[in-house]
Short mmCIF file of C-alpha atoms in Angstrom, two decimals:
data_model
loop_
_atom_site.label_atom_id
_atom_site.label_comp_id
_atom_site.label_asym_id
_atom_site.label_seq_id
_atom_site.Cartn_x
_atom_site.Cartn_y
_atom_site.Cartn_z
CA UNK Y 148 -18.79 -0.51 8.08
CA UNK Y 149 -15.57 1.41 7.79
CA UNK Y 150 -12.13 -0.15 8.06
CA UNK Y 151 -9.21 2.25 7.93
CA UNK Y 152 -5.68 1.27 8.80
CA UNK Y 153 -4.90 2.85 12.15
CA UNK Y 154 -2.04 4.15 14.19
CA UNK Y 155 -0.88 2.32 17.30
CA UNK Y 156 -1.28 3.80 20.75
CA UNK Y 157 0.13 1.59 23.48
CA UNK Y 158 -0.99 4.17 26.01
CA UNK Y 159 -4.35 5.06 24.48
CA UNK Y 160 -6.29 4.03 27.59
CA UNK Y 161 -4.11 6.14 29.83
CA UNK Y 162 -4.34 9.12 27.49
CA UNK Y 163 -8.11 8.95 27.42
CA UNK Y 164 -8.16 8.54 31.17
CA UNK Y 165 -6.53 11.96 31.27
CA UNK Y 166 -9.43 13.31 29.21
CA UNK Y 167 -11.88 11.85 31.71
CA UNK Y 168 -9.86 13.32 34.58
CA UNK Y 169 -10.33 16.80 33.15
CA UNK Y 170 -14.06 16.27 33.01
CA UNK Y 171 -14.58 14.49 36.32
CA UNK Y 172 -11.74 13.12 38.54
CA UNK Y 173 -14.06 10.59 40.15
CA UNK Y 174 -15.15 9.33 36.74
CA UNK Y 175 -11.52 8.71 35.77
CA UNK Y 176 -11.00 6.54 38.85
CA UNK Y 177 -14.20 4.53 38.67
CA UNK Y 178 -14.49 4.10 34.89
CA UNK Y 179 -10.92 3.08 34.05
CA UNK Y 180 -11.22 -0.20 32.12
CA UNK Y 181 -8.86 -3.11 32.69
CA UNK Y 182 -5.95 -3.40 30.24
CA UNK Y 183 -7.09 -5.11 27.04
CA UNK Y 184 -5.88 -8.62 26.32
CA UNK Y 185 -5.13 -9.47 22.68
CA UNK Y 186 -7.30 -12.18 21.23
CA UNK Y 187 -5.19 -15.20 20.29
CA UNK Y 188 -7.19 -15.84 17.12
CA UNK Y 189 -6.72 -12.25 15.91
CA UNK Y 190 -3.01 -12.46 16.70
CA UNK Y 191 -2.60 -15.75 14.85
CA UNK Y 192 -4.58 -14.38 11.92
CA UNK Y 193 -2.21 -11.41 11.68
CA UNK Y 194 0.84 -13.69 11.83
CA UNK Y 195 -0.52 -15.55 8.82
CA UNK Y 196 -1.48 -12.36 6.97
CA UNK Y 197 2.01 -10.94 7.45
CA UNK Y 198 3.63 -14.09 6.07
CA UNK Y 199 1.28 -13.99 3.07
CA UNK Y 200 2.29 -10.40 2.26
CA UNK Y 201 5.94 -11.43 2.54
CA UNK Y 202 5.12 -14.24 0.08
CA UNK Y 203 3.86 -11.59 -2.33
CA UNK Y 204 7.30 -10.01 -2.45
CA UNK Y 205 9.50 -13.08 -2.32
CA UNK Y 206 9.04 -15.11 -4.31
CA UNK Y 207 5.82 -13.69 -5.85
CA UNK Y 208 6.91 -10.29 -7.17
CA UNK Y 209 10.44 -11.51 -7.86
CA UNK Y 210 9.14 -14.35 -10.06
CA UNK Y 211 6.53 -12.17 -11.75
CA UNK Y 212 9.02 -9.46 -12.67
CA UNK Y 213 11.88 -11.90 -13.25
CA UNK Y 214 9.87 -13.87 -15.79
CA UNK Y 215 9.05 -10.70 -17.74
CA UNK Y 216 12.64 -9.55 -18.29
CA UNK Y 217 15.22 -11.05 -20.61
CA UNK Y 218 17.39 -14.00 -19.55
CA UNK Y 219 20.44 -11.81 -18.96
CA UNK Y 220 18.60 -9.78 -16.31
CA UNK Y 221 16.60 -12.48 -14.49
CA UNK Y 222 18.98 -12.79 -11.54
CA UNK Y 223 19.38 -9.02 -11.34
CA UNK Y 224 15.63 -8.56 -10.96
CA UNK Y 225 15.51 -11.17 -8.20
CA UNK Y 226 18.41 -9.46 -6.43
CA UNK Y 227 16.81 -6.04 -6.64
CA UNK Y 228 13.52 -7.26 -5.18
CA UNK Y 229 15.22 -9.28 -2.41
CA UNK Y 230 17.68 -6.54 -1.50
CA UNK Y 231 14.96 -3.89 -1.42
CA UNK Y 232 12.97 -6.01 1.02
CA UNK Y 233 15.98 -6.48 3.31
CA UNK Y 234 16.98 -2.82 3.18
CA UNK Y 235 13.50 -1.45 3.87
CA UNK Y 236 12.92 -3.95 6.68
CA UNK Y 237 15.91 -2.54 8.58
CA UNK Y 238 14.92 1.07 7.87
CA UNK Y 239 11.37 0.34 9.05
CA UNK Y 240 12.37 -0.79 12.53
CA UNK Y 241 15.03 1.93 12.87
CA UNK Y 242 12.79 4.90 12.14
CA UNK Y 243 10.19 4.11 9.47
CA UNK Y 244 7.49 2.82 11.81
CA UNK Y 245 7.90 5.90 13.96
CA UNK Y 246 7.66 8.24 10.95
CA UNK Y 247 4.51 6.54 9.71
CA UNK Y 248 2.60 5.81 12.92
CA UNK Y 249 3.41 8.35 15.62
CA UNK Y 250 2.47 11.97 16.16
CA UNK Y 251 4.60 14.33 14.12
CA UNK Y 252 4.01 17.51 16.10
CA UNK Y 253 3.77 20.57 13.87
CA UNK Y 254 4.16 18.36 10.79
CA UNK Y 255 1.60 15.77 11.92
CA UNK Y 256 -0.63 16.35 8.91
CA UNK Y 257 2.17 15.07 6.70
CA UNK Y 258 4.53 12.82 8.64
CA UNK Y 259 5.06 11.23 12.04
CA UNK Y 260 7.81 11.92 14.52
CA UNK Y 261 10.67 10.02 16.14
CA UNK Y 262 9.15 9.06 19.48
CA UNK Y 263 9.47 5.36 18.55
CA UNK Y 264 12.76 5.51 16.70
CA UNK Y 265 14.66 2.21 17.16
CA UNK Y 266 11.26 0.93 18.43
CA UNK Y 267 11.70 2.84 21.67
CA UNK Y 268 9.04 1.87 24.19
CA UNK Y 269 7.87 -1.16 22.24
CA UNK Y 270 8.04 -4.61 23.78
CA UNK Y 271 6.03 -7.82 23.98
CA UNK Y 272 3.46 -6.17 26.27
CA UNK Y 273 2.60 -3.09 24.17
CA UNK Y 274 -0.48 -3.25 22.00
CA UNK Y 275 -1.84 -1.85 18.74
CA UNK Y 276 -5.47 -0.92 18.22
CA UNK Y 277 -7.64 -2.55 15.57
CA UNK Y 278 -10.93 -1.28 14.15
CA UNK Y 279 -13.21 -2.48 16.94
CA UNK Y 280 -13.56 -0.83 20.31
CA UNK Y 281 -11.56 -2.65 22.95
CA UNK Y 282 -9.84 -5.02 20.50
CA UNK Y 283 -6.04 -4.99 20.27
CA UNK Y 284 -3.18 -7.04 18.83
CA UNK Y 285 0.47 -7.15 19.96
CA UNK Y 286 2.33 -4.12 18.67
CA UNK Y 287 5.17 -6.23 17.32
CA UNK Y 288 2.69 -8.08 15.12
CA UNK Y 289 1.30 -4.80 13.81
CA UNK Y 290 4.82 -3.53 13.14
CA UNK Y 291 5.70 -6.64 11.13
CA UNK Y 292 2.46 -6.50 9.14
CA UNK Y 293 3.03 -2.87 8.22
CA UNK Y 294 6.67 -3.64 7.48
CA UNK Y 295 5.64 -6.05 4.73
CA UNK Y 296 3.71 -3.22 3.07
CA UNK Y 297 6.67 -0.90 3.32
CA UNK Y 298 8.89 -3.58 1.74
CA UNK Y 299 6.75 -4.46 -1.25
CA UNK Y 300 5.78 -0.92 -2.26
CA UNK Y 301 9.22 0.29 -3.43
CA UNK Y 302 9.77 -3.13 -4.98
CA UNK Y 303 6.91 -2.39 -7.39
CA UNK Y 304 8.87 0.54 -8.82
CA UNK Y 305 11.56 -1.82 -10.07
CA UNK Y 306 9.37 -3.11 -12.88
CA UNK Y 307 9.24 0.29 -14.56
CA UNK Y 308 13.04 0.69 -14.64
CA UNK Y 309 13.90 -2.96 -15.21
CA UNK Y 310 17.05 -3.95 -17.10
CA UNK Y 311 18.74 -0.53 -16.92
CA UNK Y 312 19.16 0.54 -13.27
CA UNK Y 313 22.46 0.00 -11.48
CA UNK Y 314 22.24 -2.04 -8.30
CA UNK Y 315 24.13 0.55 -6.24
CA UNK Y 316 21.89 3.36 -7.49
CA UNK Y 317 18.84 1.24 -6.74
CA UNK Y 318 19.83 0.77 -3.10
CA UNK Y 319 20.46 4.47 -2.52
CA UNK Y 320 17.24 5.49 -4.25
CA UNK Y 321 15.13 3.00 -2.30
CA UNK Y 322 16.49 4.18 1.05
CA UNK Y 323 15.65 7.78 0.14
CA UNK Y 324 12.29 6.96 -1.41
CA UNK Y 325 10.80 5.05 1.49
CA UNK Y 326 12.00 7.75 3.89
CA UNK Y 327 10.76 10.80 2.03
CA UNK Y 328 7.85 9.42 -0.01
CA UNK Y 329 6.39 6.21 1.42
CA UNK Y 330 6.46 6.96 5.15
CA UNK Y 331 4.78 10.39 4.77
CA UNK Y 332 2.04 9.07 2.46
CA UNK Y 333 1.36 6.15 4.81
CA UNK Y 334 1.11 8.62 7.70
CA UNK Y 335 -1.24 10.95 5.81
CA UNK Y 336 -3.70 8.19 4.94
CA UNK Y 337 -3.49 5.66 7.77
CA UNK Y 338 -2.50 7.47 10.95
CA UNK Y 339 -5.18 8.12 13.58
CA UNK Y 340 -5.82 7.36 17.23
CA UNK Y 341 -8.08 4.36 16.80
CA UNK Y 342 -11.71 3.65 17.71
CA UNK Y 343 -11.18 3.83 21.48
CA UNK Y 344 -9.47 7.20 21.26
CA UNK Y 345 -12.34 8.60 19.21
CA UNK Y 346 -15.10 6.88 21.15
CA UNK Y 347 -13.82 7.66 24.63
CA UNK Y 348 -13.22 11.31 23.77
CA UNK Y 349 -16.81 11.50 22.51
CA UNK Y 350 -18.11 9.83 25.69
CA UNK Y 351 -16.13 12.22 27.88
CA UNK Y 352 -17.52 15.20 25.99
CA UNK Y 353 -21.08 13.91 26.28
CA UNK Y 354 -20.67 13.36 30.02
CA UNK Y 355 -19.10 16.74 30.71
CA UNK Y 356 -21.07 19.50 32.35
CA UNK Y 357 -20.45 23.05 33.48
CA UNK Y 358 -16.88 24.22 33.48
CA UNK Y 359 -15.67 20.81 32.37
CA UNK Y 360 -17.44 21.11 29.02
CA UNK Y 361 -14.86 23.44 27.51
CA UNK Y 362 -11.96 21.25 28.65
CA UNK Y 363 -13.67 18.14 27.32
CA UNK Y 364 -14.32 19.85 24.00
CA UNK Y 365 -10.66 20.85 23.73
CA UNK Y 366 -9.58 17.29 24.53
CA UNK Y 367 -12.04 15.93 21.96
CA UNK Y 368 -10.77 18.33 19.30
CA UNK Y 369 -7.19 17.31 20.05
CA UNK Y 370 -8.01 13.62 19.59
CA UNK Y 371 -9.86 14.30 16.34
CA UNK Y 372 -6.96 16.41 15.05
CA UNK Y 373 -4.34 13.77 15.84
CA UNK Y 374 -4.48 12.14 12.43
CA UNK Y 375 -2.88 12.37 9.03
CA UNK Y 376 -4.12 14.89 6.51
CA UNK Y 377 -5.77 12.35 4.22
CA UNK Y 378 -7.52 10.66 7.11
CA UNK Y 379 -8.91 14.00 8.30
CA UNK Y 380 -10.18 14.65 4.80
CA UNK Y 381 -12.10 11.39 5.04
CA UNK Y 382 -10.18 9.61 2.28
CA UNK Y 383 -10.79 5.86 2.29
CA UNK Y 384 -7.99 3.42 1.50
CA UNK Y 385 -8.50 0.01 3.02
CA UNK Y 386 -5.24 -1.66 2.03
CA UNK Y 387 -3.14 0.69 -0.08
CA UNK Y 388 -4.63 2.05 -3.32
CA UNK Y 389 -2.96 5.42 -2.75
CA UNK Y 390 -0.25 4.45 -0.26
CA UNK Y 391 1.03 1.48 -2.26
CA UNK Y 392 -0.08 1.39 -5.88
CA UNK Y 393 -0.51 5.00 -7.00
CA UNK Y 394 2.52 5.91 -4.91
CA UNK Y 395 4.78 3.31 -6.54
CA UNK Y 396 3.17 3.55 -9.97
CA UNK Y 397 3.80 7.24 -10.50
CA UNK Y 398 7.34 6.88 -9.12
CA UNK Y 399 7.93 4.12 -11.66
CA UNK Y 400 6.79 6.31 -14.54
CA UNK Y 401 9.02 9.16 -13.39
CA UNK Y 402 11.97 6.77 -13.13
CA UNK Y 403 11.33 5.37 -16.61
CA UNK Y 404 11.24 8.86 -18.09
CA UNK Y 405 14.41 10.00 -16.33
CA UNK Y 406 16.40 6.87 -17.14
CA UNK Y 407 15.17 6.79 -20.71
CA UNK Y 408 14.34 3.66 -22.70
CA UNK Y 409 16.34 0.45 -22.69
CA UNK Y 410 18.95 0.12 -25.41
CA UNK Y 411 17.20 -1.09 -28.52
CA UNK Y 412 13.71 -0.34 -27.22
CA UNK Y 413 11.31 -0.13 -30.12
CA UNK Y 414 13.91 -1.61 -32.49
CA UNK Y 415 14.73 -4.97 -30.95
CA UNK Y 416 12.39 -7.67 -29.71
CA UNK Y 417 12.32 -7.81 -25.91
CA UNK Y 418 9.92 -10.63 -25.08
CA UNK Y 419 9.58 -12.08 -21.57
CA UNK Y 420 12.11 -14.87 -21.15
CA UNK Y 421 9.79 -17.08 -19.06
CA UNK Y 422 6.04 -16.68 -19.06
CA UNK Y 423 5.88 -19.74 -16.82
CA UNK Y 424 7.77 -17.88 -14.08
CA UNK Y 425 5.58 -14.87 -14.72
CA UNK Y 426 2.37 -16.90 -14.31
CA UNK Y 427 3.68 -18.59 -11.15
CA UNK Y 428 4.57 -15.18 -9.76
CA UNK Y 429 1.11 -13.79 -10.59
CA UNK Y 430 -0.51 -16.79 -8.88
CA UNK Y 431 1.61 -16.24 -5.76
CA UNK Y 432 0.71 -12.56 -5.78
CA UNK Y 433 -2.98 -13.46 -5.82
CA UNK Y 434 -2.59 -15.91 -2.95
CA UNK Y 435 -0.53 -13.46 -0.92
CA UNK Y 436 -2.93 -10.63 -1.65
CA UNK Y 437 -5.50 -12.18 0.65
CA UNK Y 438 -3.07 -11.44 3.48
CA UNK Y 439 -2.58 -7.96 2.05
CA UNK Y 440 -6.29 -7.13 1.93
CA UNK Y 441 -7.99 -9.31 4.53
CA UNK Y 442 -5.17 -8.71 7.00
CA UNK Y 443 -5.70 -4.97 6.70
CA UNK Y 444 -8.84 -5.39 8.81
CA UNK Y 445 -6.44 -6.36 11.66
CA UNK Y 446 -8.97 -8.84 13.06
CA UNK Y 447 -10.46 -12.23 12.26
CA UNK Y 448 -14.12 -11.28 12.58
CA UNK Y 449 -17.40 -11.42 10.69
CA UNK Y 450 -16.33 -8.62 8.35
CA UNK Y 451 -13.24 -10.47 7.14
CA UNK Y 452 -15.38 -12.56 4.81
CA UNK Y 453 -16.54 -9.46 2.97
CA UNK Y 454 -12.94 -8.41 2.27
CA UNK Y 455 -12.04 -11.97 1.30
CA UNK Y 456 -14.79 -12.46 -1.25
CA UNK Y 457 -14.36 -8.98 -2.72
CA UNK Y 458 -10.65 -9.60 -3.26
CA UNK Y 459 -11.40 -12.92 -4.91
CA UNK Y 460 -14.29 -11.96 -7.15
CA UNK Y 461 -13.01 -8.59 -8.38
CA UNK Y 462 -9.80 -10.29 -9.51
CA UNK Y 463 -11.72 -12.97 -11.39
CA UNK Y 464 -13.74 -10.28 -13.17
CA UNK Y 465 -10.66 -8.25 -14.06
CA UNK Y 466 -8.77 -11.27 -15.40
CA UNK Y 467 -11.66 -12.26 -17.65
CA UNK Y 468 -12.20 -8.66 -18.73
CA UNK Y 469 -8.57 -8.21 -19.80
CA UNK Y 470 -8.61 -11.55 -21.61
CA UNK Y 471 -11.74 -10.68 -23.57
CA UNK Y 472 -10.58 -7.18 -24.49
CA UNK Y 473 -7.22 -8.51 -25.68
CA UNK Y 474 -8.95 -11.33 -27.58
CA UNK Y 475 -11.14 -8.82 -29.42
CA UNK Y 476 -8.34 -6.36 -30.20
CA UNK Y 477 -5.40 -8.68 -30.87
CA UNK Y 478 -7.20 -11.78 -32.03
CA UNK Y 479 -5.86 -14.11 -29.33
CA UNK Y 480 -6.02 -14.22 -25.52
CA UNK Y 481 -2.54 -14.39 -24.02
CA UNK Y 482 -1.22 -15.80 -20.78
CA UNK Y 483 0.52 -12.49 -20.09
CA UNK Y 484 -2.77 -10.67 -20.63
CA UNK Y 485 -4.56 -12.92 -18.17
CA UNK Y 486 -1.82 -12.40 -15.58
CA UNK Y 487 -1.95 -8.64 -16.17
CA UNK Y 488 -5.71 -8.70 -15.61
CA UNK Y 489 -5.23 -10.56 -12.34
CA UNK Y 490 -2.83 -7.91 -11.07
CA UNK Y 491 -5.02 -5.04 -12.31
CA UNK Y 492 -8.01 -6.48 -10.47
CA UNK Y 493 -6.03 -6.94 -7.27
CA UNK Y 494 -4.75 -3.38 -7.49
CA UNK Y 495 -8.21 -1.90 -8.06
CA UNK Y 496 -9.93 -3.80 -5.27
CA UNK Y 497 -7.19 -3.05 -2.72
CA UNK Y 498 -8.58 0.30 -1.53
CA UNK Y 499 -12.21 -0.82 -1.89
CA UNK Y 500 -12.21 -4.38 -0.54
CA UNK Y 501 -13.49 -3.44 2.92
CA UNK Y 502 -16.05 -0.92 1.65
CA UNK Y 503 -17.63 -2.33 -1.52
CA UNK Y 504 -20.33 -4.94 -1.89
CA UNK Y 505 -19.75 -8.11 -3.89
CA UNK Y 506 -21.60 -6.91 -6.99
CA UNK Y 507 -19.78 -3.59 -6.85
CA UNK Y 508 -16.49 -5.46 -6.69
CA UNK Y 509 -17.36 -7.38 -9.85
CA UNK Y 510 -18.15 -4.11 -11.63
CA UNK Y 511 -14.86 -2.61 -10.46
CA UNK Y 512 -12.96 -5.61 -11.79
CA UNK Y 513 -14.73 -5.49 -15.14
CA UNK Y 514 -14.06 -1.76 -15.53
CA UNK Y 515 -10.41 -1.57 -14.47
CA UNK Y 516 -8.91 -3.97 -17.03
CA UNK Y 517 -9.99 -2.17 -20.22
CA UNK Y 518 -8.69 1.10 -18.79
CA UNK Y 519 -5.34 -0.41 -17.80
CA UNK Y 520 -5.10 -2.23 -21.13
CA UNK Y 521 -5.61 1.08 -22.94
CA UNK Y 522 -2.81 2.73 -20.96
CA UNK Y 523 -0.44 -0.22 -21.36
CA UNK Y 524 -0.92 -0.36 -25.11
CA UNK Y 525 -2.33 2.76 -26.78
CA UNK Y 526 -1.09 5.46 -24.39
CA UNK Y 527 2.30 3.87 -23.83
CA UNK Y 528 2.75 3.35 -27.55
CA UNK Y 529 1.63 6.86 -28.45
CA UNK Y 530 3.91 8.57 -25.93
CA UNK Y 531 6.83 6.18 -26.43
CA UNK Y 532 7.97 5.87 -22.81
CA UNK Y 533 9.61 2.62 -21.74
CA UNK Y 534 7.77 1.49 -18.63
CA UNK Y 535 9.38 -1.93 -18.92
CA UNK Y 536 6.81 -4.04 -17.08
CA UNK Y 537 3.83 -1.63 -17.16
CA UNK Y 538 4.00 -0.49 -13.56
CA UNK Y 539 2.36 2.83 -14.34
CA UNK Y 540 -0.31 1.35 -16.59
CA UNK Y 541 -1.36 -1.31 -14.10
CA UNK Y 542 -0.49 -0.05 -10.62
CA UNK Y 543 -0.91 3.71 -10.90
CA UNK Y 544 -3.85 3.73 -13.29
CA UNK Y 545 -5.46 0.72 -11.61
CA UNK Y 546 -4.89 2.34 -8.22
CA UNK Y 547 -6.60 5.54 -9.35
CA UNK Y 548 -9.59 3.60 -10.67
CA UNK Y 549 -9.79 1.70 -7.39
CA UNK Y 550 -9.37 4.76 -5.17
CA UNK Y 551 -12.07 6.73 -6.97
CA UNK Y 552 -14.25 3.65 -7.25
CA UNK Y 553 -14.03 3.22 -3.48
CA UNK Y 554 -15.73 6.57 -3.00
CA UNK Y 555 -18.68 5.33 -5.03
CA UNK Y 556 -18.89 1.69 -3.98
CA UNK Y 557 -18.89 2.46 -0.24
CA UNK Y 558 -22.41 3.85 -0.76
CA UNK Y 559 -24.83 1.62 1.21
CA UNK Y 560 -27.48 2.14 -1.46
CA UNK Y 561 -25.13 0.46 -3.93
CA UNK Y 562 -24.43 -2.46 -1.63
CA UNK Y 563 -21.47 -0.82 0.08
CA UNK Y 564 -20.57 -1.09 3.74
CA UNK Y 565 -20.93 2.59 4.58
CA UNK Y 566 -18.53 4.60 6.71
CA UNK Y 567 -18.30 3.81 10.40
CA UNK Y 568 -19.04 6.59 12.86
CA UNK Y 569 -17.01 6.02 16.00
CA UNK Y 570 -18.26 9.12 17.84
CA UNK Y 571 -22.06 9.43 17.58
CA UNK Y 572 -22.64 6.12 19.38
CA UNK Y 573 -19.24 5.07 20.73
CA UNK Y 574 -18.71 1.32 20.84
CA UNK Y 575 -21.63 0.46 18.57
CA UNK Y 576 -19.87 0.82 15.18
CA UNK Y 577 -22.85 2.45 13.48
CA UNK Y 578 -22.61 3.73 9.93
CA UNK Y 579 -22.47 7.45 9.39
CA UNK Y 580 -24.14 9.51 6.70
CA UNK Y 581 -22.82 8.95 3.19
CA UNK Y 582 -22.32 12.03 1.01
CA UNK Y 583 -21.18 11.10 -2.50
CA UNK Y 584 -19.84 14.54 -3.43
CA UNK Y 585 -17.91 14.92 -0.19
CA UNK Y 586 -16.52 11.39 -0.38
CA UNK Y 587 -15.45 11.64 -4.01
CA UNK Y 588 -13.84 14.99 -3.26
CA UNK Y 589 -11.84 13.42 -0.43
CA UNK Y 590 -10.80 10.52 -2.67
CA UNK Y 591 -9.74 12.83 -5.49
CA UNK Y 592 -7.76 15.08 -3.14
CA UNK Y 593 -5.78 12.14 -1.78
CA UNK Y 594 -5.18 10.74 -5.25
CA UNK Y 595 -3.92 14.13 -6.41
CA UNK Y 596 -1.76 14.57 -3.32
CA UNK Y 597 -0.16 11.16 -3.84
CA UNK Y 598 0.52 11.83 -7.51
CA UNK Y 599 2.15 15.17 -6.75
CA UNK Y 600 4.06 14.10 -3.62
CA UNK Y 601 5.42 10.93 -5.15
CA UNK Y 602 5.78 12.24 -8.69
CA UNK Y 603 7.70 15.38 -7.83
CA UNK Y 604 9.56 13.81 -4.92
CA UNK Y 605 10.61 10.77 -6.96
CA UNK Y 606 11.86 12.97 -9.79
CA UNK Y 607 14.05 14.91 -7.37
CA UNK Y 608 15.41 11.71 -5.82
CA UNK Y 609 16.14 10.04 -9.16
CA UNK Y 610 17.99 13.12 -10.39
CA UNK Y 611 19.91 13.41 -7.12
CA UNK Y 612 21.07 9.81 -7.29
CA UNK Y 613 21.94 10.25 -10.96
CA UNK Y 614 24.12 13.26 -10.18
CA UNK Y 615 25.89 11.62 -7.24
CA UNK Y 616 26.53 8.05 -8.44
CA UNK Y 617 24.74 7.64 -11.77
CA UNK Y 618 21.61 5.64 -12.46
CA UNK Y 619 22.50 3.59 -15.51
CA UNK Y 620 25.34 1.23 -16.26
CA UNK Y 621 27.50 1.84 -19.30
CA UNK Y 622 26.08 0.88 -22.68
CA UNK Y 623 28.45 -2.08 -22.83
CA UNK Y 624 27.36 -3.38 -19.43
CA UNK Y 625 23.67 -2.91 -20.20
CA UNK Y 626 24.02 -4.91 -23.40
CA UNK Y 627 25.86 -7.69 -21.57
CA UNK Y 628 23.15 -7.85 -18.92
CA UNK Y 629 23.00 -6.85 -15.28
CA UNK Y 630 23.28 -10.42 -14.02
CA UNK Y 631 26.95 -10.54 -14.99
CA UNK Y 632 27.93 -6.89 -14.74
CA UNK Y 633 26.30 -6.17 -11.34
CA UNK Y 634 26.52 -9.56 -9.67
CA UNK Y 635 29.02 -11.70 -11.55
CA UNK Y 636 26.49 -14.52 -11.85
CA UNK Y 637 23.99 -15.89 -14.32
CA UNK Y 638 20.49 -17.15 -13.72
CA UNK Y 639 20.95 -19.96 -16.20
CA UNK Y 640 23.86 -22.04 -17.51
CA UNK Y 641 23.08 -23.70 -20.81
#
């Protein structure tokens, strides 16, 4: 079973009616289905999932990151996460949703257009497709769910540049980054017409005869082509391995390199000021992640349980794996290590949770932690870059492991769900043929595209902001702490 995040088409039924009209005018009149009615359970489920993803950002991510920085920057980290969420939420409804989930014309392979700018044409009656034929949810609910993804993704970058990025520079960079990096990547991977668009075009083509065959074929080709580049490649990303984690992780590394290390890095001790806050934040991230992953199926159906258990069990495996590796290498298992393993497991299973089997998910969790641990310790130490909170080592590297692992674990012979074929038997959700080489090629191409798009684009944006307003505070202000110098407040008074 394949679950890919899909674009919304309020008028998908009408558009496909036009396809049928080309083939047979009488067919279009007699076969037009009644307007779909959203299922109340699915709608409620997506309300809850959206709130859970919001919980991941505030207070989850804010507490997790805040606990890892020094006391003088705790409030600053909270402010940066909160403000990023608020800023991106406004941008999303102004033009971000349109850029991610509408047709972009000549640039449709890479980015959407502006047909729904300011949410034009969206109201309480418009609908968004899910992954099942004939099943829809209110478009507003879909917009909010996707908005929570858009809000948390740039927030992840903040961990890599923690304790040395000016608040004003952060706001400008985030506005540019979501516009030029996040929205295009989301469009490339997740934009398509939905199961009804694909299935009805296939039905119309199968029913066409004579002169109508060529017109039906052209209409079918147009529907198949109306998707992002990554989707057309066949890249699988259930809930954001490329779009969220690799995207933010590589941007974080670029930012850390451009800003340079924190003052005293490598010479002064910079321990987390509150591992309790960090552990609470990690726990909230895990709870919220069920909304992140299970909600990405867009329905409360029999397949939700597969996503749920995979998200749970892969994280357990990754947490234990990190703990054991650290215990062997450093002599003691740490709370920070356990929390890091939890996040690494959640990152890795994100793209695979709707495709892998349970045993495959355990293997993925066991594998990802040693790799991330190696990057967070040996590689980071050898190269000397100051990725403050290991965003690259956990999110980017873990995302790559998960994205490539998805291409393997989707294999039905390995307990995977297979890849749904919406066109050979429209409406039946049958699995298509699995080709390991083709699937791994698609996964690798999208991973590479994300690394290049976000890596190069983020470097340009960081340098641009640095030239215009400057990225770092003065040395004096950085030593005093961003809580006081940026906000005139302190997290603690004792």
